[in-house]
Coordinates of C-alpha atoms and ligand atoms in Angstrom, one line a residue:
X519 CA 2.9 -21.0 71.8
X520 CA 4.7 -18.4 69.7
X521 CA 7.7 -18.9 67.6
X522 CA 9.7 -22.1 67.2
X523 CA 12.3 -22.3 69.9
X524 CA 15.2 -22.3 67.5
X525 CA 14.0 -18.9 66.3
X526 CA 14.1 -17.6 69.8
X527 CA 17.6 -18.4 70.8
X528 CA 20.8 -19.8 69.4
X529 CA 21.7 -21.3 72.7
X530 CA 21.0 -25.1 73.0
X531 CA 20.4 -24.9 76.8
X532 CA 17.9 -22.1 76.3
X533 CA 16.2 -24.0 73.6
X534 CA 15.9 -27.1 75.7
X535 CA 14.4 -25.1 78.6
X536 CA 12.0 -23.3 76.3
X537 CA 10.7 -26.7 75.2
X538 CA 10.4 -27.7 78.8
X539 CA 8.5 -24.5 79.6
X540 CA 6.2 -25.3 76.7
X541 CA 5.6 -28.8 78.0
X542 CA 4.9 -27.5 81.5
X543 CA 2.5 -24.8 80.1
X544 CA 4.7 -22.1 81.6
X545 CA 4.9 -18.6 80.1
X546 CA 8.3 -16.9 79.6
X547 CA 9.4 -13.4 78.5
X548 CA 9.2 -14.6 74.9
X549 CA 5.5 -15.6 75.2
X550 CA 4.7 -12.3 76.9
X551 CA 6.6 -10.5 74.2
X552 CA 4.5 -12.2 71.6
X553 CA 1.3 -11.2 73.4
X554 CA 2.5 -7.6 73.3
X555 CA 2.4 -7.6 69.5
X556 CA 1.9 -5.4 67.8
X557 CA 3.8 -3.1 70.1
X558 CA 2.7 0.6 70.2
X559 CA 4.0 2.4 67.1
X560 CA 4.0 5.7 69.0
X561 CA 6.1 4.2 71.7
X562 CA 8.5 2.6 69.2
X563 CA 9.1 5.9 67.6
X564 CA 9.4 7.7 70.9
X565 CA 6.6 10.2 70.1
X566 CA 4.3 9.8 73.0
X567 CA 4.5 12.1 76.1
X568 CA 3.0 11.7 79.5
X569 CA 5.0 14.4 81.2
X570 CA 1.9 16.3 82.3
X571 CA -1.7 15.7 82.8
X572 CA -2.9 17.7 79.8
X573 CA -1.6 14.6 78.0
X574 CA -0.9 11.9 77.2
X575 CA -0.1 13.4 73.8
X576 CA 1.3 11.7 70.7
X577 CA 2.4 12.9 67.4
X578 CA 1.1 11.4 64.2
X579 CA 4.2 10.0 62.4
X580 CA 2.4 10.1 59.1
X581 CA 1.8 13.8 59.3
X582 CA -2.0 13.5 59.0
X583 CA -2.9 14.1 62.6
X584 CA -1.5 16.0 65.6
X585 CA 1.9 17.4 65.0
X586 CA 2.2 18.9 68.5
X587 CA 1.2 18.0 72.0
X588 CA -1.3 20.2 73.9
X589 CA 1.6 22.4 75.2
X590 CA 3.0 22.7 71.7
X591 CA 5.8 20.2 72.0
X592 CA 6.9 18.8 68.7
X593 CA 8.1 15.2 67.9
X594 CA 11.7 16.4 68.2
X595 CA 11.1 17.8 71.7
X596 CA 9.1 14.8 72.9
X597 CA 11.7 12.3 71.6
X598 CA 14.6 14.3 73.1
X599 CA 12.9 14.6 76.4
X600 CA 12.0 10.9 76.5
X601 CA 15.6 10.0 75.7
X602 CA 16.9 12.3 78.4
X603 CA 14.7 10.5 80.9
X604 CA 16.0 7.2 79.9
X605 CA 19.6 8.4 80.4
X606 CA 18.6 9.8 83.8
X607 CA 17.1 6.4 84.9
X608 CA 20.1 4.5 83.6
X609 CA 22.7 6.8 85.2
X610 CA 20.6 6.8 88.4
X611 CA 20.7 3.0 88.5
X612 CA 24.4 2.7 88.1
X613 CA 25.1 5.6 90.4
X614 CA 22.8 4.5 93.2
X615 CA 24.5 1.1 93.1
X616 CA 27.8 3.0 93.5
X617 CA 26.5 4.9 96.4
X618 CA 25.5 1.7 98.2
X619 CA 29.0 0.3 97.5
X620 CA 30.6 3.4 99.0
X621 CA 28.2 3.3 102.1
X622 CA 29.2 -0.4 102.7
X623 CA 32.8 0.7 102.4
X624 CA 32.3 3.5 104.9
X625 CA 30.6 1.2 107.3
X626 CA 33.5 -1.3 106.9
X627 CA 35.9 1.6 107.8
X628 CA 33.9 2.4 110.8
X629 CA 33.9 -1.2 111.9
X630 CA 30.2 -1.6 111.5
X631 CA 30.1 -4.0 108.6
X632 CA 30.9 -7.5 109.8
X633 CA 32.5 -9.7 107.1
X634 CA 33.8 -6.8 105.0
X635 CA 37.5 -5.9 104.8
X636 CA 39.9 -4.1 102.6
X637 CA 40.9 -6.7 100.1
X638 CA 43.0 -4.5 97.8
X639 CA 44.9 -2.0 99.9
X640 CA 47.2 -1.0 97.0
X641 CA 44.2 0.0 94.9
X642 CA 42.7 1.9 97.9
X643 CA 45.9 3.9 98.3
X644 CA 46.0 4.6 94.6
X645 CA 42.4 6.0 94.8
X646 CA 43.2 7.9 97.9
X647 CA 46.2 9.5 96.1
X648 CA 43.8 10.7 93.3
X649 CA 42.0 12.6 96.1
X650 CA 45.2 13.9 97.7
X651 CA 44.7 11.7 100.7
X652 CA 48.0 10.4 102.2
X653 CA 48.2 7.0 103.9
X654 CA 51.3 8.2 105.9
X655 CA 51.0 7.4 109.6
X656 CA 47.4 6.4 109.4
X657 CA 45.6 3.1 109.6
X658 CA 44.0 1.6 106.5
X659 CA 40.6 2.1 108.1
X660 CA 41.3 5.8 108.6
X661 CA 42.3 6.2 105.0
X662 CA 39.2 4.2 104.0
X663 CA 36.9 6.5 106.0
X664 CA 38.3 9.6 104.5
X665 CA 38.2 8.1 101.0
X666 CA 34.6 7.0 101.5
X667 CA 33.6 10.5 102.5
X668 CA 35.1 12.1 99.5
X669 CA 33.7 9.5 97.2
X670 CA 30.2 10.1 98.7
X671 CA 30.6 13.8 98.1
X672 CA 30.9 13.1 94.3
X673 CA 27.2 12.4 94.3
X674 CA 26.0 15.6 95.9
X675 CA 28.7 17.9 94.5
X676 CA 27.3 21.1 93.1
X677 CA 30.4 22.1 91.1
X678 CA 32.7 19.8 89.2
X679 CA 34.8 18.3 88.2
X680 CA 34.0 14.7 89.3
X681 CA 37.5 13.5 90.2
X682 CA 37.6 10.3 88.1
X683 CA 36.7 12.3 85.0
X684 CA 40.3 13.6 85.2
X685 CA 41.4 10.1 84.3
X686 CA 40.3 10.9 80.7
X687 CA 43.0 12.3 78.4
X688 CA 43.4 16.0 78.6
X689 CA 42.2 16.4 75.0
X690 CA 38.9 14.6 76.0
X691 CA 38.5 16.8 79.0
X692 CA 38.8 19.9 76.8
X693 CA 36.2 18.4 74.4
X694 CA 33.8 18.2 77.3
X695 CA 34.6 21.6 78.6
X696 CA 34.2 23.2 75.2
X697 CA 30.8 21.5 74.7
X698 CA 29.7 22.5 78.2
X699 CA 29.2 18.8 79.1
X700 CA 31.8 18.3 81.8
X701 CA 29.6 17.0 84.6
X702 CA 29.4 18.7 88.0
X703 CA 28.0 16.2 90.5
X704 CA 26.4 12.8 89.7
X705 CA 23.1 13.5 91.5
X706 CA 23.0 17.1 90.2
X707 CA 23.0 16.0 86.5
X708 CA 20.3 13.3 87.1
X709 CA 18.1 15.7 88.9
X710 CA 18.6 18.3 86.2
X711 CA 17.4 15.8 83.6
X712 CA 14.1 15.5 85.5
X713 CA 13.8 19.2 85.9
X714 CA 14.6 20.0 82.2
X715 CA 12.0 17.4 81.0
X716 CA 9.2 18.7 83.2
X717 CA 6.6 20.5 81.2
X718 CA 7.7 24.0 80.1
X719 CA 11.4 23.8 80.9
X720 CA 14.0 22.7 78.3
X721 CA 12.4 22.5 74.8
X722 CA 15.4 22.5 72.5
X723 CA 16.3 19.0 71.3
X724 CA 20.0 19.7 70.9
X725 CA 20.2 21.4 74.3
X726 CA 18.4 18.5 75.9
X727 CA 20.7 15.9 74.2
X728 CA 23.8 17.7 75.3
X729 CA 22.7 17.5 78.9
X730 CA 22.1 13.8 78.2
X731 CA 25.7 13.4 77.3
X732 CA 26.8 15.4 80.4
X733 CA 24.6 13.1 82.6
X734 CA 25.9 10.0 81.0
X735 CA 29.6 11.1 81.6
X736 CA 28.7 11.4 85.3
X737 CA 27.7 7.8 85.1
X738 CA 30.6 6.3 83.1
X739 CA 33.4 8.4 84.6
X740 CA 31.5 8.9 87.9
X741 CA 29.0 6.5 89.3
X742 CA 29.9 3.4 87.4
X743 CA 33.7 4.0 87.9
X744 CA 33.2 4.6 91.6
X745 CA 31.2 1.3 91.9
X746 CA 33.9 -0.6 90.1
X747 CA 36.8 0.8 92.1
X748 CA 35.2 0.6 95.5
X749 CA 34.1 -3.0 94.9
X750 CA 37.6 -3.9 93.9
X751 CA 38.9 -2.4 97.1
X752 CA 36.3 -4.3 99.1
X753 CA 36.3 -7.6 97.2
X754 CA 39.6 -7.7 95.3
X755 CA 40.6 -6.5 91.8
X756 CA 39.8 -9.3 89.4
X757 CA 42.6 -11.4 87.9
X758 CA 42.1 -14.1 85.3
X759 CA 40.4 -17.2 86.6
X760 CA 38.7 -20.2 85.0
X761 CA 35.1 -21.1 85.4
X762 CA 32.0 -22.4 83.7
X763 CA 28.9 -21.0 82.1
X764 CA 25.3 -21.9 81.1
X765 CA 22.4 -23.7 82.8
X766 CA 24.4 -26.9 82.8
X767 CA 26.4 -25.5 85.8
X768 CA 23.4 -26.3 88.0
X769 CA 23.9 -29.4 90.1
X770 CA 21.4 -32.3 90.2
X771 CA 22.6 -33.5 93.6
X772 CA 23.5 -30.2 95.3
X773 CA 21.6 -27.3 96.8
X774 CA 21.5 -24.7 94.0
X775 CA 21.6 -21.0 95.0
X776 CA 21.5 -18.4 92.2
X777 CA 22.5 -14.8 92.8
X778 CA 21.0 -12.4 90.4
X779 CA 20.9 -8.7 89.9
X780 CA 23.9 -6.3 90.0
X781 CA 25.4 -5.6 93.4
X782 CA 28.1 -7.9 94.8
X783 CA 27.7 -6.5 98.3
X784 CA 25.5 -9.3 99.6
X785 CA 26.4 -12.0 97.1
X786 CA 30.0 -11.9 98.2
X787 CA 28.7 -12.8 101.7
X788 CA 26.5 -15.6 100.2
X789 CA 29.5 -17.1 98.5
X790 CA 31.3 -17.1 101.9
X791 CA 28.3 -18.4 103.8
X792 CA 27.8 -21.3 101.3
X793 CA 31.4 -22.4 102.0
X794 CA 30.8 -22.5 105.7
X795 CA 31.4 -26.1 106.9
X796 CA 28.3 -25.9 109.1
X797 CA 26.1 -25.0 106.1
X798 CA 27.7 -27.7 104.0
X799 CA 27.1 -30.2 106.8
X800 CA 23.5 -29.1 106.9
X801 CA 23.1 -29.6 103.2
X802 CA 24.4 -33.1 103.6
X803 CA 22.0 -33.7 106.4
X804 CA 19.2 -32.6 104.0
X805 CA 20.3 -35.2 101.5
X806 CA 22.3 -33.0 99.1
X807 CA 26.0 -33.5 98.3
X808 CA 26.9 -29.9 98.9
X809 CA 26.0 -26.3 98.1
X810 CA 26.5 -24.8 94.6
X811 CA 26.3 -21.1 94.0
X812 CA 25.9 -19.7 90.5
X813 CA 25.0 -16.4 89.0
X814 CA 22.8 -14.6 86.5
X815 CA 23.3 -11.2 85.0
X816 CA 25.8 -8.9 86.6
X817 CA 25.7 -10.1 90.2
X818 CA 26.7 -13.3 88.5
X819 CA 29.5 -11.5 86.6
X820 CA 30.8 -9.9 89.8
X821 CA 31.2 -13.3 91.6
X822 CA 32.3 -15.0 88.5
X823 CA 35.3 -12.7 87.9
X824 CA 36.4 -12.6 91.6
X825 CA 35.8 -16.1 92.7
X826 CA 35.3 -18.2 89.6
X827 CA 31.6 -18.8 90.7
X828 CA 29.9 -20.3 87.5
X829 CA 27.4 -18.2 85.6
X830 CA 24.1 -19.9 84.9
X831 CA 23.1 -17.5 82.2
X832 CA 22.3 -14.1 81.0
X833 CA 19.2 -11.9 81.2
X834 CA 16.7 -14.0 79.2
X835 CA 17.7 -17.1 81.1
X836 CA 16.6 -16.1 84.5
X837 CA 13.2 -17.7 84.2
X838 CA 14.7 -20.8 82.5
X839 CA 16.9 -21.4 85.5
X840 CA 13.8 -21.8 87.7
X841 CA 12.2 -24.0 85.1
X842 CA 15.0 -26.5 85.6
X843 CA 13.2 -27.4 88.8
X844 CA 16.7 -27.6 90.5
X845 CA 17.0 -24.1 92.1
X846 CA 16.4 -24.0 95.8
X847 CA 16.8 -20.2 96.0
X848 CA 16.9 -17.4 93.5
X849 CA 18.4 -14.5 95.5
X850 CA 18.0 -11.1 93.9
X851 CA 19.2 -7.6 94.7
X852 CA 18.6 -4.8 92.1
X853 CA 18.2 -4.3 88.3
X854 CA 17.2 -6.6 85.4
X855 CA 15.2 -8.9 87.7
X856 CA 11.9 -9.8 86.1
X857 CA 8.8 -9.5 88.3
X858 CA 7.6 -12.6 86.6
X859 CA 9.9 -14.6 88.8
X860 CA 7.5 -14.4 91.7
X861 CA 4.7 -16.3 90.0
X862 CA 7.1 -18.6 88.3
X863 CA 8.9 -19.6 91.6
X864 CA 5.4 -20.4 93.0
X865 CA 5.1 -23.1 90.3
X866 CA 8.2 -24.8 91.6
X867 CA 9.8 -25.3 95.0
X868 CA 12.2 -22.3 94.4
X869 CA 12.3 -19.6 97.1
X870 CA 12.5 -16.2 95.4
X871 CA 14.4 -14.1 97.9
X872 CA 14.6 -10.4 97.5
X873 CA 17.3 -8.6 99.6
X874 CA 17.5 -5.0 98.7
X875 CA 15.6 -2.4 100.8
X876 CA 14.9 -0.7 97.4
X877 CA 13.5 -3.7 95.4
X878 CA 10.5 -5.7 96.3
X879 CA 8.6 -8.1 94.0
X880 CA 5.4 -10.0 94.1
X881 CA 5.8 -13.5 95.5
X882 CA 9.2 -12.9 97.3
X883 CA 10.4 -14.0 100.6
X884 CA 12.0 -10.8 101.8
X885 CA 15.3 -11.1 103.6
X886 CA 16.5 -7.6 103.7
X887 CA 20.2 -6.9 103.6
X888 CA 21.9 -4.3 105.7
X889 CA 25.7 -3.9 106.0
X890 CA 25.8 -4.3 109.7
X891 CA 24.5 -7.9 109.6
X892 CA 25.3 -8.9 106.0
X893 CA 27.1 -12.1 106.9
X894 CA 24.3 -13.1 109.3
X895 CA 21.6 -12.4 106.6
X896 CA 23.7 -14.3 104.0
X897 CA 23.8 -17.3 106.4
X898 CA 20.0 -17.1 106.9
X899 CA 19.5 -17.1 103.1
X900 CA 21.8 -20.0 102.6
X901 CA 20.1 -21.9 105.4
X902 CA 16.7 -21.2 103.8
X903 CA 18.0 -22.6 100.5
X904 CA 19.5 -25.7 102.1
X905 CA 16.3 -26.4 104.1
X906 CA 14.4 -26.1 100.9
X907 CA 16.3 -29.0 99.3
X908 CA 14.0 -31.7 100.5
X909 CA 11.1 -29.9 98.8
X910 CA 12.7 -30.4 95.4
X911 CA 10.7 -32.8 93.2
X912 CA 13.3 -35.0 91.4
X913 CA 10.6 -35.8 88.8
X914 CA 10.5 -32.2 87.7
X915 CA 14.3 -31.7 87.6
X916 CA 15.5 -31.0 84.1
X917 CA 18.9 -29.5 83.9
X918 CA 20.3 -29.0 80.4
X919 CA 23.7 -30.6 79.8
X920 CA 25.2 -27.6 78.1
X921 CA 28.0 -25.7 79.8
X922 CA 31.2 -24.2 78.6
X923 CA 34.4 -23.3 80.2
X924 CA 35.5 -19.7 80.3
X925 CA 38.5 -17.6 81.4
X926 CA 37.3 -14.4 83.0
X927 CA 38.6 -11.5 85.2
X928 CA 40.5 -9.2 82.9
X929 CA 40.4 -6.0 84.9
X930 CA 42.4 -3.1 83.3
X931 CA 45.0 -3.8 86.0
X932 CA 45.2 -7.5 85.0
X933 CA 45.5 -6.6 81.3
X934 CA 48.2 -4.1 81.9
X935 CA 49.9 -6.4 84.3
X936 CA 49.9 -9.2 81.8
X937 CA 51.5 -6.8 79.3
X938 CA 54.3 -6.0 81.7
X939 CA 52.8 -2.9 83.3
X940 CA 52.6 -0.8 80.2
X941 CA 50.2 -0.7 77.2
X942 CA 53.3 -0.7 74.9
X943 CA 53.0 -4.4 73.7
X944 CA 49.3 -3.8 72.8
X945 CA 50.2 -0.6 71.1
X946 CA 53.0 -2.4 69.1
X947 CA 50.6 -5.1 68.0
X948 CA 48.1 -2.4 66.9
X949 CA 50.8 -0.4 65.1
X950 CA 52.1 -3.5 63.3
X951 CA 48.5 -4.3 62.3
X952 CA 48.5 -7.8 64.0
X953 CA 45.7 -6.4 66.0
X954 CA 43.6 -4.0 63.9
X955 CA 41.9 -2.4 66.9
X956 CA 39.7 -3.0 69.9
X957 CA 35.9 -3.7 69.9
X958 CA 34.0 -3.2 73.1
X959 CA 30.8 -5.4 72.9
X960 CA 28.4 -5.2 75.8
X961 CA 24.7 -5.1 76.8
X962 CA 21.6 -7.1 77.4
X963 CA 19.4 -9.6 75.7
X964 CA 16.1 -8.6 74.2
X965 CA 13.3 -10.9 72.9
X966 CA 13.0 -8.6 69.9
X967 CA 16.0 -10.4 68.5
X968 CA 17.1 -14.0 68.6
X969 CA 18.8 -14.6 72.0
X970 CA 22.6 -14.4 71.8
X971 CA 22.6 -14.4 68.0
X972 CA 23.7 -10.7 67.7
X973 CA 26.2 -11.1 70.6
X974 CA 28.0 -14.2 69.4
X975 CA 28.0 -13.5 65.7
X976 CA 29.2 -9.9 66.1
X977 CA 32.1 -10.9 68.4
X978 CA 33.1 -13.9 66.2
X979 CA 33.2 -11.6 63.1
X980 CA 35.4 -9.1 65.0
X981 CA 38.0 -11.5 66.2
X982 CA 38.0 -13.2 62.8
X983 CA 39.1 -9.8 61.5
X984 CA 41.8 -9.3 64.0
X985 CA 39.9 -7.0 66.3
X986 CA 40.5 -7.8 70.0
X987 CA 37.2 -7.8 71.8
X988 CA 36.6 -6.6 75.4
X989 CA 33.2 -7.5 76.9
X990 CA 31.0 -7.0 79.9
X991 CA 27.4 -7.7 81.1
X992 CA 25.2 -10.1 79.2
X993 CA 27.4 -10.1 76.1
X994 CA 30.2 -11.5 78.2
X995 CA 27.9 -14.3 79.4
X996 CA 26.8 -15.0 75.8
X997 CA 30.5 -15.2 74.8
X998 CA 31.3 -17.5 77.7
X999 CA 28.5 -19.9 76.7
X1000 CA 29.7 -19.9 73.1
X1001 CA 33.3 -20.9 74.2
X1002 CA 34.7 -17.5 73.1
X1003 CA 36.2 -16.8 76.5
X1004 CA 38.5 -19.8 76.3
X1005 CA 42.1 -19.5 75.3
X1006 CA 41.3 -22.1 72.6
X1007 CA 39.0 -19.6 71.0
X1008 CA 42.2 -18.1 69.6
X1009 CA 41.8 -20.5 66.7
X1010 CA 38.7 -18.6 65.7
X1011 CA 40.7 -15.4 65.5
X1012 CA 42.3 -13.9 62.4
X1013 CA 46.0 -14.6 61.5
X1014 CA 47.2 -11.5 63.4
X1015 CA 45.3 -11.8 66.6
X1016 CA 45.6 -15.6 66.9
X1017 CA 49.3 -16.0 67.6
X1018 CA 49.3 -13.1 70.1
X1019 CA 46.5 -14.8 72.1
X1020 CA 48.2 -18.2 71.8
X1021 CA 51.5 -16.7 73.0
X1022 CA 49.9 -15.1 76.0
X1023 CA 47.5 -18.0 76.7
X1024 CA 44.5 -15.7 76.7
X1025 CA 41.2 -15.7 74.8
X1026 CA 40.6 -13.2 72.0
X1027 CA 37.6 -11.9 73.9
X1028 CA 38.5 -10.5 77.3
X1029 CA 35.8 -10.6 80.0
X1030 CA 36.1 -7.3 81.9
X1031 CA 33.1 -7.7 84.2
X1032 CA 29.7 -6.4 84.9
X1033 CA 27.8 -3.5 83.4
X1034 CA 29.3 -0.9 85.8
X1035 CA 32.7 -2.3 84.7
X1036 CA 32.4 -0.7 81.4
X1037 CA 34.3 1.9 83.4
X1038 CA 37.2 -0.5 83.2
X1039 CA 37.0 -0.3 79.4
X1040 CA 37.1 3.5 79.7
X1041 CA 40.2 3.3 82.0
X1042 CA 41.9 1.0 79.5
X1043 CA 41.0 3.3 76.6
X1044 CA 42.4 6.3 78.5
X1045 CA 45.6 4.4 79.3
X1046 CA 46.1 3.6 75.6
X1047 CA 45.3 7.2 74.5
X1048 CA 47.5 8.7 77.1
X1049 CA 50.3 6.4 76.2
X1050 CA 50.1 7.5 72.6
X1051 CA 49.4 11.2 73.5
X1052 CA 46.1 11.2 71.6
X1053 CA 42.4 11.4 72.4
X1054 CA 40.2 8.4 72.9
X1055 CA 38.4 9.4 69.7
X1056 CA 41.6 8.8 67.8
X1057 CA 42.0 5.2 68.8
X1058 CA 41.1 2.4 66.4
X1059 CA 38.2 1.3 68.6
X1060 CA 34.5 0.9 68.3
X1061 CA 31.7 -0.2 70.6
X1062 CA 28.5 -2.2 70.2
X1063 CA 25.4 -3.3 72.1
X1064 CA 23.8 -5.9 69.9
X1065 CA 20.8 -6.9 72.0
X1066 CA 20.4 -4.0 74.4
X1067 CA 17.2 -3.3 76.3
X1068 CA 17.7 -1.4 79.6
X1069 CA 17.7 2.3 80.3
X1070 CA 21.2 1.7 81.7
X1071 CA 22.3 0.7 78.3
X1072 CA 21.1 4.1 76.9
X1073 CA 23.2 5.9 79.5
X1074 CA 26.2 3.6 78.6
X1075 CA 25.8 4.2 74.9
X1076 CA 25.7 7.9 75.5
X1077 CA 28.8 8.0 77.7
X1078 CA 30.7 5.7 75.3
X1079 CA 30.1 8.1 72.4
X1080 CA 30.8 11.1 74.7
X1081 CA 34.1 9.4 75.4
X1082 CA 34.8 9.4 71.7
X1083 CA 34.0 5.8 70.7
X1084 CA 31.7 5.1 67.7
X1085 CA 28.9 2.7 68.8
X1086 CA 26.6 0.4 66.9
X1087 CA 23.2 -0.4 68.5
X1088 CA 21.6 -3.7 67.5
X1089 CA 18.1 -2.9 68.6
X1090 CA 16.5 0.4 67.5
X1091 CA 16.2 3.1 70.2
X1092 CA 12.9 4.9 70.5
X1093 CA 14.0 8.0 68.6
X1094 CA 13.0 7.5 65.0
X1095 CA 9.9 9.7 65.4
X1096 CA 12.2 12.7 65.4
X1097 CA 14.3 13.4 62.3
X1098 CA 16.3 16.0 64.2
X1099 CA 17.2 13.7 67.2
X1100 CA 18.0 10.8 64.8
X1101 CA 20.3 13.0 62.8
X1102 CA 22.0 14.5 65.8
X1103 CA 22.7 11.1 67.3
X1104 CA 23.9 9.5 64.1
X1105 CA 25.8 12.5 62.5
X1106 CA 25.7 15.8 64.3
X1107 CA 27.1 14.6 67.6
X1108 CA 30.3 13.6 65.8
X1109 CA 31.2 17.2 65.4
X1110 CA 30.8 17.7 69.2
X1111 CA 32.4 14.6 70.7
X1112 CA 34.1 12.9 67.8
X1113 CA 31.9 9.9 67.7
X1114 CA 28.3 9.0 66.9
X1115 CA 25.8 6.1 67.0
X1116 CA 24.8 3.8 64.2
X1117 CA 21.9 1.3 64.3
X1118 CA 22.4 -2.1 62.6
X1119 CA 20.4 -5.1 63.7
X1120 CA 22.4 -7.5 61.5
X1121 CA 25.6 -8.5 63.5
X1122 CA 27.6 -9.2 60.3
X1123 CA 26.8 -5.8 58.9
X1124 CA 27.4 -4.2 62.4
X1125 CA 30.9 -5.8 62.4
X1126 CA 31.6 -4.3 59.0
X1127 CA 30.6 -0.9 60.3
X1128 CA 32.9 -1.3 63.3
X1129 CA 35.8 -2.6 61.3
X1130 CA 35.4 0.3 58.8
X1131 CA 35.5 2.8 61.6
X1132 CA 38.6 1.1 63.1
X1133 CA 40.3 1.3 59.6
X1134 CA 39.4 5.0 59.4
X1135 CA 40.9 5.6 62.8
X1136 CA 44.0 3.6 61.8
X1137 CA 44.4 5.8 58.8
X1138 CA 44.0 8.9 61.0
X1139 CA 46.9 7.7 63.1
X1140 CA 49.0 7.0 60.0
X1141 CA 48.8 3.2 60.5
X1142 CA 48.5 0.7 57.6
X1143 CA 45.0 -0.6 57.0
Ligands
SF4_1575 FE1 1.4 16.7 76.2 FE2 3.1 18.7 76.5 FE3 2.0 17.5 78.6 FE4 3.8 16.2 77.1 S1 4.2 18.0 78.4 S2 1.8 15.4 77.9 S3 3.3 17.0 75.1 S4 1.0 18.7 77.0
MSK1576 S1 22.6 -7.4 83.4 S2 21.7 -4.1 82.0 S3 20.5 -7.2 81.0 S4 23.7 -6.3 80.2 FE1 24.0 -6.0 83.7 FE2 22.5 -7.8 81.3 FE3 21.7 -5.5 80.4 FE4 21.0 -6.1 82.8

């Protein structure tokens, strides 16, 4: 065994399950991470290239060996190309998710997707208006079909702009136009990343990085925003709701179904099927007291914020959930699903069910989801889980006690609604200095750093200093587990923020959803900037991803700085092998988009950096420090 469990995570439930894994002789991501040590130095620095078969090539970072690849590519070129490919993969993941959401929406409009309906007609009409589609004299389904078709066209468009990018303040749009990074079509930018990074195409690091920003904008203000908005139309725009978080939400006497991944398209149906009286009766017949659905990662966030379905944990807890011995079915769709789950599920009675036509894993039971029969598939999945209950070995059940309450579901609409339909009260609080600014803290877990340590400490430090925090993804789940999403967490906030939260009955950390829902943060930032008549880069705001690991996080980081928000990364991106790329990302890009990256693994120091930036922006707006 590797490190002491307390060094691996700050979360007591996670520690308990790591001890259980140890006792059972079961390997987790932390053990596999230890076995990878020392990790490849060339990879860490980003200086290895496999883009053609003259390679692989790598640059000697000590300047004693090769300083170019076979084709002549330098470390700067190789690092920039690799980063661009990471952005392309991340933008593709978000945007392909969005495409599937729109396709489901289209099938619903055509009457071919049983179980789906328009849940937020007002939002649909507002989106339709952005495209100049009038609902006058037409059925909601007719409007939905036309909207679905124009949304689909955003992916394959050859010339911009992508419509939702026009939600950005006019000043931000001119920044993009001036820099030549206003995206054209979502797919076009991603394809062009792959073209430019092919051997012998784009070999100027700055030119490559600018295209990375353009591609990332097509994700944040394109693919991700489309996913968020269409899902709101189909499943409802979130409003605040109470729920629970951490592995303690699993039930010792009920059938436990975990939904994991990123797309709510099927999990929404699973939630519905699990409430079906026929299924509940079957569960009772099998000896259980009922059916309990919980979530992991962002599929979990999606059903958490719309239905109050508890979240069992964040990224690094997916294996631990199975190790509780109490999970009848781990149902996955796409993204952030460890292939290790197949083997692991085989050590328990858990059925590892994969549902996406795009994502198969070793050791899964495939129950492919298609919109036309989503509800039927969901019922089959729930039935398979229920019928698996008698296979549970009570002697192996070990559910940690820990769970925490949380208040979630702060969509931009819900936040503005709570403020009386205008950002003015938030602006007033910022102007008076009661709230110093807004910190957006997001992103994954990563065994390179102590699980949840960066997330929870950074957020605590920000609220203590009167910075209102908005959160999504695995940071949101870490905050939920630490009790920071409860209104009572206001007592941890500074003297300015605390009374505001107490008066409104809201936590100082607002859960805005899943990873694609960082688009909600962009919409909120645009609303604030537009209200003040300034650019997003003028706002007293800063972002952070303390424990990021995925390529999606690279795309997110890029579109957040491209939107004008300074961002602190807690784990080091693979760019340090290029002095030029490192300098552009941490300094030079500021002159282009008004924001840059910093890297700071210590969450307390990261908070200081964010607060200093917020102070600087306050000064820029003529506000007191
Ligand atoms: Fe090597 Fe150039 Fe081929 Fe990359 S593209 S593998 S650096 S020869
Ligand atoms: S799930 S992308 S580990 S935040 Fe969205 Fe968590 Fe990162 Fe996946």
